[in-house]
CSV table of C-alpha atoms in Angstrom, one decimal:
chain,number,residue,atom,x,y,z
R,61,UNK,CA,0.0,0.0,0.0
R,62,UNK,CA,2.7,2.3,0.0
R,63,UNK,CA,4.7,1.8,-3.4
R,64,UNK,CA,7.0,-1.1,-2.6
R,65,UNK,CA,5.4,-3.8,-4.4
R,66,UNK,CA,4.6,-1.1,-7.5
R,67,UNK,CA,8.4,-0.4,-7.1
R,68,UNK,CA,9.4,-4.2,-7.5
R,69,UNK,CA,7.4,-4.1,-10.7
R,70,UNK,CA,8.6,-1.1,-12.0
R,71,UNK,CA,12.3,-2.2,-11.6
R,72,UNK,CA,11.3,-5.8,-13.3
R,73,UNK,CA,9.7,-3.7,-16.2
R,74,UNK,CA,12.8,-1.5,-16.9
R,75,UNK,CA,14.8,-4.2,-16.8
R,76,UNK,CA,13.3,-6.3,-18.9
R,77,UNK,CA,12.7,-4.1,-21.3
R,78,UNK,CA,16.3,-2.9,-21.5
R,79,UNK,CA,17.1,-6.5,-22.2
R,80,UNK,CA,14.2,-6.4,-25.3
R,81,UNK,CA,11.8,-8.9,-23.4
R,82,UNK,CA,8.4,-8.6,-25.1
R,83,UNK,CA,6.7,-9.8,-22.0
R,84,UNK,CA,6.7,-10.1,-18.1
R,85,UNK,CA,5.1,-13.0,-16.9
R,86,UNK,CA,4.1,-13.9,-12.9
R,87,UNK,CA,1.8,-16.2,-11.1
R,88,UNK,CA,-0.1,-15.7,-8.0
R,89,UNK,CA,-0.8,-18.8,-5.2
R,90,UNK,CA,-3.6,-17.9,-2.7
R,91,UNK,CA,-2.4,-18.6,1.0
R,92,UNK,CA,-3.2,-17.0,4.0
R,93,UNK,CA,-0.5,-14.5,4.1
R,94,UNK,CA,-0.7,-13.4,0.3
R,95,UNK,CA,-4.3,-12.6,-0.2
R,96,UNK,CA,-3.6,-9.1,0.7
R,97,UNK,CA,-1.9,-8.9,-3.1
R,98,UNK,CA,-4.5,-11.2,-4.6
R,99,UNK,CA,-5.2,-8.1,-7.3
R,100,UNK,CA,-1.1,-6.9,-7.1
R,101,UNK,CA,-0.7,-7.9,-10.8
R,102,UNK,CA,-4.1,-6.8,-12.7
R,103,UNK,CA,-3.9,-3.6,-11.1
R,104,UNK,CA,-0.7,-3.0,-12.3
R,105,UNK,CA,-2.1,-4.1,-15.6
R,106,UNK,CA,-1.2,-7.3,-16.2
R,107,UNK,CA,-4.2,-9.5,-18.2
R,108,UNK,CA,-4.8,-13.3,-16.9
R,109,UNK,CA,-3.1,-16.3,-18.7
R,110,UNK,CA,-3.9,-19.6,-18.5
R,111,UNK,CA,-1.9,-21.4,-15.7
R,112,UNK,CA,-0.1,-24.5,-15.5
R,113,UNK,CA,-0.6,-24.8,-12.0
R,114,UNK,CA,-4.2,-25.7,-10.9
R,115,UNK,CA,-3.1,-23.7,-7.6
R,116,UNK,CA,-1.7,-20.4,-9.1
R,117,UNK,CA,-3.3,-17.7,-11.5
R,118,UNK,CA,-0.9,-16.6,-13.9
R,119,UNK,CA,-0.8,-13.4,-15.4
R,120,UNK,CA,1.2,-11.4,-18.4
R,121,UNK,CA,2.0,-7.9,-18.9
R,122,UNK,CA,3.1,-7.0,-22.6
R,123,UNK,CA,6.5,-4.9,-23.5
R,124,UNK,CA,6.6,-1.9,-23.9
R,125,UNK,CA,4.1,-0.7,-21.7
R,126,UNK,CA,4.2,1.9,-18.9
R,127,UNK,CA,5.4,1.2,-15.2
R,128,UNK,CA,6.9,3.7,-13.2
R,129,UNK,CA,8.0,3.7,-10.0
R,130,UNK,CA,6.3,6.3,-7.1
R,131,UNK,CA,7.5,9.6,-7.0
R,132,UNK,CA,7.6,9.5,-3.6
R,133,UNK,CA,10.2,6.3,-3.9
R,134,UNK,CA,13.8,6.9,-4.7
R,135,UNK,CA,15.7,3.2,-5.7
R,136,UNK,CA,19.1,3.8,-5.0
């Protein structure tokens, strides 16, 4: 809720696009101590895949797209 996990995200995005990925793929597995990021990667605006894993969701974000980390964050 305050930018870290946006943050992690952003700095995945830069660097895969500096490296020319078209894509940035993750999964989500429900437990009790994750379901306060159950939405973490659609909000970010990543669109569902299907998963491999009957326990996970899997999403995908496509390359290039816009990701930015907080302004109120400085990555040093």
């Amino acid at each position: 809720g305050q930018g870290i996990e946006q943050s992690l995200l952003a700095t995945i995005h830069e660097a895969a696009v500096a490296d020319g990925a078209r894509a940035i793929e993750g999964s989500y597995i429900p437990t009790k101590k994750n379901a306060q990021v159950k939405d973490l990667y659609p909000r970010f605006g990543f669109s569902p895949t299907a998963s491999a894993d009957a326990d996970a969701s899997a999403f995908r974000l496509a390359l290039p797209s816009t990701l930015a980390v907080p302004a109120w964050i400085t990555l040093e």
